[in-house]
Amino acid sequence: SFANLRIHPHGLVLVDLQSYNDDMKGREEVDQLLNKVEERMKELFHGNIKRVKRLPAILRGGVIDRYWPTADGRLVEYDIDEVVYDEDSPFQNIKILHSKQFGNILILSGDVNLAESDLAYTQAIMGSGKEDYTGKEVLILGGGDGGILYEIVKLKPKMVTMVASNIDQMVIDGCKKHMRKTCGDVLDNLKGECYQVLIEDCIPVLKRYAKEGRMFDYVINDLTAVPISTSPEEDSTWEFLRLILDLSMKVLKEDGKYFTQGNCINLTDALNLYEEQLSRLYCPVEFSKETVCVPSYMELWVFYTIWKKQTDI
């Protein structure tokens, strides 16, 4: 163990204690030591300390990584107690970690995607219970965890086509084994009575559907969050998002609806840029948005509903 003491001219005093302890007894000894240090500091300053703040220990080098960033760059410590699945596919790292309060959490290349606790996310990206999916044609872009597909199938649609655009069978394999509270049994087979799952790139599929004149009542985009970066070099990402939007509008019925996630409510610049893209589509659209608390994200998340603007003849 060693301690680092830093005294700054404006009055801030920092004491960092680093120690290797792999058992509870060792942590208790550290807490007792810090209590004594705090008491001694108060004595030395004769009670003239305005504020004392002790932060919990950051655990480094453990088998289980508990620290994951929020979308707006804050570091969150999760109550992870088990690595359920950890594999590298040709496209990304796939982790499924178990949280005591959130259940199993799917993390793709360091990005928290969905936990078993996050039904609020799935409901929000489906229209928050306001839509009637009975007998409807539905297209899901992404959604490799199977959560959206599982919930929509319950609502008796005519047909749901899910294009798992990450083209990553390993995500589906991991989720159908370890995220069954989220996906149920819909990923056990890539085809069911009222659904089919295509492991393909969504761009060619959308172009094919548009050429064939195939139309959907609902298009649900669960591909990715709105990019966080707003720098010029990210233009290609915005071009990709606008291409997805344009192609989706081409396969969306005139009275259909397009649902998608946006991003963390704090990322106002990125959300504004996304909304600017909506004014640049091949057809005029209108939109609404709502903010939902997604449990495992530990932040408020924005969801969009987009539809074709009805023009008066």
GROMACS .gro file of C-alpha atoms in nm:
model
  313
    1SER     CA    1   0.000   0.000   0.000
    2PHE     CA    2   0.108   0.358  -0.051
    3ALA     CA    3  -0.044   0.702  -0.002
    4ASN     CA    4  -0.010   1.018  -0.205
    5LEU     CA    5  -0.064   1.357  -0.039
    6ARG     CA    6  -0.117   1.669  -0.251
    7ILE     CA    7  -0.168   2.017  -0.106
    8HIS     CA    8  -0.282   2.287  -0.347
    9PRO     CA    9  -0.232   2.664  -0.293
   10HIS     CA   10  -0.604   2.740  -0.294
   11GLY     CA   11  -0.661   2.508   0.001
   12LEU     CA   12  -0.751   2.174  -0.153
   13VAL     CA   13  -0.586   1.876   0.014
   14LEU     CA   14  -0.600   1.539  -0.160
   15VAL     CA   15  -0.508   1.210  -0.001
   16ASP     CA   16  -0.502   0.906  -0.230
   17LEU     CA   17  -0.452   0.563  -0.083
   18GLN     CA   18  -0.380   0.270  -0.312
   19SER     CA   19  -0.375  -0.080  -0.175
   20TYR     CA   20  -0.389  -0.434  -0.302
   21ASN     CA   21  -0.668  -0.614  -0.118
   22ASP     CA   22  -0.855  -0.908  -0.260
   23ASP     CA   23  -1.067  -0.983   0.043
   24MET     CA   24  -1.329  -0.804   0.253
   25LYS     CA   25  -1.105  -0.795   0.562
   26GLY     CA   26  -0.844  -0.594   0.372
   27ARG     CA   27  -1.105  -0.341   0.259
   28GLU     CA   28  -1.229  -0.299   0.614
   29GLU     CA   29  -0.872  -0.229   0.731
   30VAL     CA   30  -0.837   0.040   0.462
   31ASP     CA   31  -1.165   0.202   0.572
   32GLN     CA   32  -1.045   0.206   0.933
   33LEU     CA   33  -0.715   0.363   0.827
   34LEU     CA   34  -0.895   0.635   0.628
   35ASN     CA   35  -1.117   0.709   0.927
   36LYS     CA   36  -0.806   0.771   1.138
   37VAL     CA   37  -0.651   0.990   0.866
   38GLU     CA   38  -0.970   1.198   0.846
   39GLU     CA   39  -0.982   1.242   1.225
   40ARG     CA   40  -0.616   1.344   1.235
   41MET     CA   41  -0.663   1.599   0.956
   42LYS     CA   42  -0.947   1.761   1.145
   43GLU     CA   43  -0.725   1.786   1.452
   44LEU     CA   44  -0.438   1.942   1.256
   45PHE     CA   45  -0.666   2.201   1.096
   46HIS     CA   46  -0.833   2.278   1.430
   47GLY     CA   47  -1.178   2.223   1.285
   48ASN     CA   48  -1.127   2.474   1.001
   49ILE     CA   49  -1.207   2.227   0.727
   50LYS     CA   50  -1.505   2.346   0.523
   51ARG     CA   51  -1.582   2.016   0.356
   52VAL     CA   52  -1.460   1.657   0.357
   53LYS     CA   53  -1.550   1.421   0.076
   54ARG     CA   54  -1.443   1.058   0.062
   55LEU     CA   55  -1.495   0.870  -0.265
   56PRO     CA   56  -1.549   0.494  -0.288
   57ALA     CA   57  -1.251   0.289  -0.395
   58ILE     CA   58  -1.197   0.233  -0.765
   59LEU     CA   59  -1.123  -0.135  -0.817
   60ARG     CA   60  -0.859  -0.190  -1.085
   61GLY     CA   61  -0.731  -0.499  -1.255
   62GLY     CA   62  -1.015  -0.723  -1.144
   63VAL     CA   63  -1.153  -1.012  -1.344
   64ILE     CA   64  -1.486  -0.830  -1.364
   65ASP     CA   65  -1.496  -0.481  -1.516
   66ARG     CA   66  -1.759  -0.276  -1.333
   67TYR     CA   67  -1.698   0.063  -1.494
   68TRP     CA   68  -1.878   0.173  -1.808
   69PRO     CA   69  -1.930   0.526  -1.943
   70THR     CA   70  -2.266   0.687  -2.005
   71ALA     CA   71  -2.339   0.838  -2.345
   72ASP     CA   72  -2.248   1.184  -2.217
   73GLY     CA   73  -1.913   1.070  -2.078
   74ARG     CA   74  -1.983   1.010  -1.708
   75LEU     CA   75  -1.827   0.705  -1.548
   76VAL     CA   76  -2.072   0.466  -1.384
   77GLU     CA   77  -1.985   0.177  -1.156
   78TYR     CA   78  -2.225  -0.112  -1.206
   79ASP     CA   79  -2.291  -0.388  -0.955
   80ILE     CA   80  -2.148  -0.649  -1.191
   81ASP     CA   81  -2.076  -0.979  -1.018
   82GLU     CA   82  -2.028  -1.221  -1.309
   83VAL     CA   83  -1.895  -1.234  -1.665
   84VAL     CA   84  -2.158  -1.444  -1.838
   85TYR     CA   85  -2.026  -1.422  -2.195
   86ASP     CA   86  -1.721  -1.255  -2.348
   87GLU     CA   87  -1.630  -1.322  -2.711
   88ASP     CA   88  -1.477  -1.135  -3.003
   89SER     CA   89  -1.662  -1.170  -3.331
   90PRO     CA   90  -1.509  -1.053  -3.661
   91PHE     CA   91  -1.702  -0.727  -3.610
   92GLN     CA   92  -1.699  -0.641  -3.239
   93ASN     CA   93  -1.644  -0.750  -2.881
   94ILE     CA   94  -1.956  -0.902  -2.728
   95LYS     CA   95  -2.000  -0.908  -2.353
   96ILE     CA   96  -2.293  -1.018  -2.142
   97LEU     CA   97  -2.238  -0.927  -1.777
   98HIS     CA   98  -2.463  -0.998  -1.483
   99SER     CA   99  -2.579  -0.710  -1.264
  100LYS     CA  100  -2.748  -0.773  -0.931
  101GLN     CA  101  -3.018  -0.515  -1.001
  102PHE     CA  102  -3.039  -0.507  -1.382
  103GLY     CA  103  -2.992  -0.876  -1.467
  104ASN     CA  104  -2.780  -0.970  -1.766
  105ILE     CA  105  -2.650  -0.672  -1.967
  106LEU     CA  106  -2.548  -0.685  -2.333
  107ILE     CA  107  -2.240  -0.469  -2.402
  108LEU     CA  108  -2.108  -0.434  -2.757
  109SER     CA  109  -1.756  -0.293  -2.796
  110GLY     CA  110  -1.783  -0.109  -2.467
  111ASP     CA  111  -2.132   0.034  -2.534
  112VAL     CA  112  -2.410  -0.069  -2.294
  113ASN     CA  113  -2.689  -0.187  -2.528
  114LEU     CA  114  -2.965  -0.348  -2.326
  115ALA     CA  115  -3.026  -0.522  -1.995
  116GLU     CA  116  -3.296  -0.764  -1.893
  117SER     CA  117  -3.439  -0.481  -1.681
  118ASP     CA  118  -3.485  -0.250  -1.980
  119LEU     CA  119  -3.837  -0.326  -2.097
  120ALA     CA  120  -3.894   0.052  -2.086
  121TYR     CA  121  -3.652   0.089  -2.377
  122THR     CA  122  -3.829  -0.173  -2.584
  123GLN     CA  123  -4.172  -0.030  -2.513
  124ALA     CA  124  -4.059   0.325  -2.597
  125ILE     CA  125  -3.909   0.228  -2.934
  126MET     CA  126  -4.236   0.049  -3.017
  127GLY     CA  127  -4.452   0.355  -2.950
  128SER     CA  128  -4.503   0.330  -2.572
  129GLY     CA  129  -4.812   0.110  -2.595
  130LYS     CA  130  -5.007   0.353  -2.815
  131GLU     CA  131  -4.993   0.145  -3.133
  132ASP     CA  132  -5.205  -0.147  -3.253
  133TYR     CA  133  -4.978  -0.399  -3.423
  134THR     CA  134  -5.255  -0.650  -3.492
  135GLY     CA  135  -5.237  -0.766  -3.852
  136LYS     CA  136  -4.963  -0.516  -3.939
  137GLU     CA  137  -4.647  -0.547  -4.146
  138VAL     CA  138  -4.343  -0.450  -3.936
  139LEU     CA  139  -3.977  -0.403  -4.031
  140ILE     CA  140  -3.712  -0.402  -3.755
  141LEU     CA  141  -3.365  -0.274  -3.842
  142GLY     CA  142  -3.106  -0.413  -3.600
  143GLY     CA  143  -3.248  -0.538  -3.273
  144GLY     CA  144  -3.012  -0.834  -3.252
  145ASP     CA  145  -3.093  -0.885  -2.883
  146GLY     CA  146  -3.443  -0.997  -2.989
  147GLY     CA  147  -3.627  -0.779  -2.737
  148ILE     CA  148  -3.838  -0.582  -2.987
  149LEU     CA  149  -3.919  -0.891  -3.191
  150TYR     CA  150  -4.028  -1.081  -2.881
  151GLU     CA  151  -4.264  -0.805  -2.767
  152ILE     CA  152  -4.417  -0.741  -3.111
  153VAL     CA  153  -4.485  -1.108  -3.183
  154LYS     CA  154  -4.709  -1.110  -2.873
  155LEU     CA  155  -4.927  -0.843  -3.039
  156LYS     CA  156  -5.040  -1.064  -3.331
  157PRO     CA  157  -4.884  -0.884  -3.630
  158LYS     CA  158  -4.928  -1.012  -3.982
  159MET     CA  159  -4.551  -1.037  -4.038
  160VAL     CA  160  -4.239  -0.900  -3.873
  161THR     CA  161  -3.916  -0.888  -4.071
  162MET     CA  162  -3.606  -0.826  -3.861
  163VAL     CA  163  -3.288  -0.736  -4.046
  164ALA     CA  164  -3.013  -0.795  -3.791
  165SER     CA  165  -2.789  -0.549  -3.970
  166ASN     CA  166  -2.486  -0.598  -3.752
  167ILE     CA  167  -2.444  -0.914  -3.960
  168ASP     CA  168  -2.321  -1.076  -3.643
  169GLN     CA  169  -2.462  -1.418  -3.571
  170MET     CA  170  -2.260  -1.429  -3.249
  171VAL     CA  171  -2.476  -1.152  -3.096
  172ILE     CA  172  -2.788  -1.353  -3.166
  173ASP     CA  173  -2.625  -1.672  -3.036
  174GLY     CA  174  -2.516  -1.502  -2.714
  175CYS     CA  175  -2.854  -1.338  -2.653
  176LYS     CA  176  -3.068  -1.642  -2.721
  177LYS     CA  177  -2.869  -1.830  -2.458
  178HIS     CA  178  -2.807  -1.561  -2.195
  179MET     CA  179  -3.077  -1.293  -2.252
  180ARG     CA  180  -3.389  -1.508  -2.256
  181LYS     CA  181  -3.579  -1.277  -2.021
  182THR     CA  182  -3.549  -1.022  -2.301
  183CYS     CA  183  -3.586  -1.231  -2.618
  184GLY     CA  184  -3.781  -1.534  -2.500
  185ASP     CA  185  -3.761  -1.808  -2.763
  186VAL     CA  186  -3.789  -1.595  -3.079
  187LEU     CA  187  -3.418  -1.624  -3.161
  188ASP     CA  188  -3.417  -2.004  -3.135
  189ASN     CA  189  -3.526  -2.014  -3.498
  190LEU     CA  190  -3.475  -1.746  -3.761
  191LYS     CA  191  -3.827  -1.801  -3.890
  192GLY     CA  192  -4.157  -1.832  -3.709
  193GLU     CA  193  -4.526  -1.825  -3.783
  194CYS     CA  194  -4.536  -1.445  -3.814
  195TYR     CA  195  -4.170  -1.340  -3.828
  196GLN     CA  196  -3.839  -1.389  -4.006
  197VAL     CA  197  -3.486  -1.283  -3.912
  198LEU     CA  198  -3.241  -1.189  -4.187
  199ILE     CA  199  -2.870  -1.178  -4.105
  200GLU     CA  200  -2.793  -0.924  -4.375
  201ASP     CA  201  -2.681  -0.566  -4.425
  202CYS     CA  202  -2.995  -0.352  -4.402
  203ILE     CA  203  -2.897  -0.112  -4.683
  204PRO     CA  204  -2.926  -0.365  -4.971
  205VAL     CA  205  -3.239  -0.511  -4.811
  206LEU     CA  206  -3.407  -0.170  -4.790
  207LYS     CA  207  -3.309  -0.090  -5.149
  208ARG     CA  208  -3.450  -0.423  -5.263
  209TYR     CA  209  -3.777  -0.370  -5.077
  210ALA     CA  210  -3.810  -0.018  -5.221
  211LYS     CA  211  -3.753  -0.149  -5.574
  212GLU     CA  212  -4.008  -0.426  -5.521
  213GLY     CA  213  -4.261  -0.179  -5.382
  214ARG     CA  214  -4.289  -0.362  -5.052
  215MET     CA  215  -4.445  -0.141  -4.785
  216PHE     CA  216  -4.463  -0.159  -4.406
  217ASP     CA  217  -4.698  -0.015  -4.145
  218TYR     CA  218  -4.410   0.030  -3.903
  219VAL     CA  219  -4.034   0.059  -3.939
  220ILE     CA  220  -3.839   0.035  -3.613
  221ASN     CA  221  -3.473   0.140  -3.630
  222ASP     CA  222  -3.270  -0.009  -3.346
  223LEU     CA  223  -2.936   0.008  -3.527
  224THR     CA  224  -2.741   0.265  -3.328
  225ALA     CA  225  -2.771   0.576  -3.117
  226VAL     CA  226  -2.735   0.915  -3.282
  227PRO     CA  227  -2.359   0.977  -3.309
  228ILE     CA  228  -2.214   1.159  -3.011
  229SER     CA  229  -1.944   1.337  -3.209
  230THR     CA  230  -2.055   1.646  -3.401
  231SER     CA  231  -1.722   1.719  -3.569
  232PRO     CA  232  -1.691   1.758  -3.950
  233GLU     CA  233  -1.512   1.425  -3.994
  234GLU     CA  234  -1.831   1.251  -3.884
  235ASP     CA  235  -2.019   1.364  -4.196
  236SER     CA  236  -2.017   1.008  -4.330
  237THR     CA  237  -2.203   0.889  -4.021
  238TRP     CA  238  -2.475   1.147  -4.073
  239GLU     CA  239  -2.491   1.051  -4.440
  240PHE     CA  240  -2.545   0.691  -4.331
  241LEU     CA  241  -2.822   0.789  -4.090
  242ARG     CA  242  -2.994   0.999  -4.356
  243LEU     CA  243  -2.965   0.715  -4.608
  244ILE     CA  244  -3.135   0.479  -4.359
  245LEU     CA  245  -3.408   0.738  -4.302
  246ASP     CA  246  -3.465   0.798  -4.674
  247LEU     CA  247  -3.481   0.428  -4.755
  248SER     CA  248  -3.709   0.366  -4.458
  249MET     CA  249  -3.949   0.638  -4.574
  250LYS     CA  250  -3.960   0.473  -4.918
  251VAL     CA  251  -4.085   0.146  -4.770
  252LEU     CA  252  -4.314   0.311  -4.513
  253LYS     CA  253  -4.684   0.336  -4.593
  254GLU     CA  254  -4.832   0.684  -4.619
  255ASP     CA  255  -4.996   0.648  -4.277
  256GLY     CA  256  -4.710   0.442  -4.133
  257LYS     CA  257  -4.476   0.532  -3.847
  258TYR     CA  258  -4.100   0.512  -3.803
  259PHE     CA  259  -3.965   0.463  -3.451
  260THR     CA  260  -3.606   0.504  -3.341
  261GLN     CA  261  -3.394   0.579  -3.038
  262GLY     CA  262  -3.216   0.910  -3.024
  263ASN     CA  263  -2.959   0.956  -2.754
  264CYS     CA  264  -2.898   1.074  -2.399
  265ILE     CA  265  -3.105   1.384  -2.320
  266ASN     CA  266  -2.786   1.573  -2.224
  267LEU     CA  267  -2.643   1.547  -2.577
  268THR     CA  268  -2.850   1.833  -2.713
  269ASP     CA  269  -2.609   1.917  -2.999
  270ALA     CA  270  -2.621   1.563  -3.136
  271LEU     CA  271  -3.000   1.548  -3.101
  272ASN     CA  272  -3.038   1.884  -3.278
  273LEU     CA  273  -2.816   1.765  -3.562
  274TYR     CA  274  -3.029   1.452  -3.597
  275GLU     CA  275  -3.343   1.662  -3.617
  276GLU     CA  276  -3.177   1.873  -3.887
  277GLN     CA  277  -3.136   1.556  -4.095
  278LEU     CA  278  -3.512   1.507  -4.083
  279SER     CA  279  -3.558   1.828  -4.281
  280ARG     CA  280  -3.326   1.702  -4.555
  281LEU     CA  281  -3.505   1.379  -4.652
  282TYR     CA  282  -3.648   1.315  -4.999
  283CYS     CA  283  -3.999   1.362  -4.861
  284PRO     CA  284  -4.129   1.603  -4.593
  285VAL     CA  285  -4.176   1.444  -4.252
  286GLU     CA  286  -4.300   1.539  -3.909
  287PHE     CA  287  -4.183   1.401  -3.578
  288SER     CA  288  -4.246   1.386  -3.207
  289LYS     CA  289  -4.018   1.273  -2.926
  290GLU     CA  290  -4.041   1.152  -2.571
  291THR     CA  291  -3.791   1.102  -2.293
  292VAL     CA  292  -3.776   0.771  -2.107
  293CYS     CA  293  -3.564   0.651  -1.817
  294VAL     CA  294  -3.383   0.333  -1.924
  295PRO     CA  295  -3.277   0.154  -1.602
  296SER     CA  296  -2.938   0.014  -1.699
  297TYR     CA  297  -2.837   0.331  -1.888
  298MET     CA  298  -2.873   0.531  -1.565
  299GLU     CA  299  -2.972   0.831  -1.775
  300LEU     CA  300  -3.275   0.969  -1.958
  301TRP     CA  301  -3.302   0.862  -2.321
  302VAL     CA  302  -3.479   1.034  -2.612
  303PHE     CA  303  -3.698   0.837  -2.856
  304TYR     CA  304  -3.840   0.963  -3.187
  305THR     CA  305  -4.159   0.893  -3.380
  306ILE     CA  306  -4.139   1.005  -3.744
  307TRP     CA  307  -4.411   1.001  -4.011
  308LYS     CA  308  -4.465   1.134  -4.361
  309LYS     CA  309  -4.619   1.480  -4.368
  310GLN     CA  310  -4.964   1.473  -4.518
  311THR     CA  311  -4.997   1.736  -4.790
  312ASP     CA  312  -5.332   1.890  -4.886
  313ILE     CA  313  -5.430   1.829  -5.246
   0.00000   0.00000   0.00000
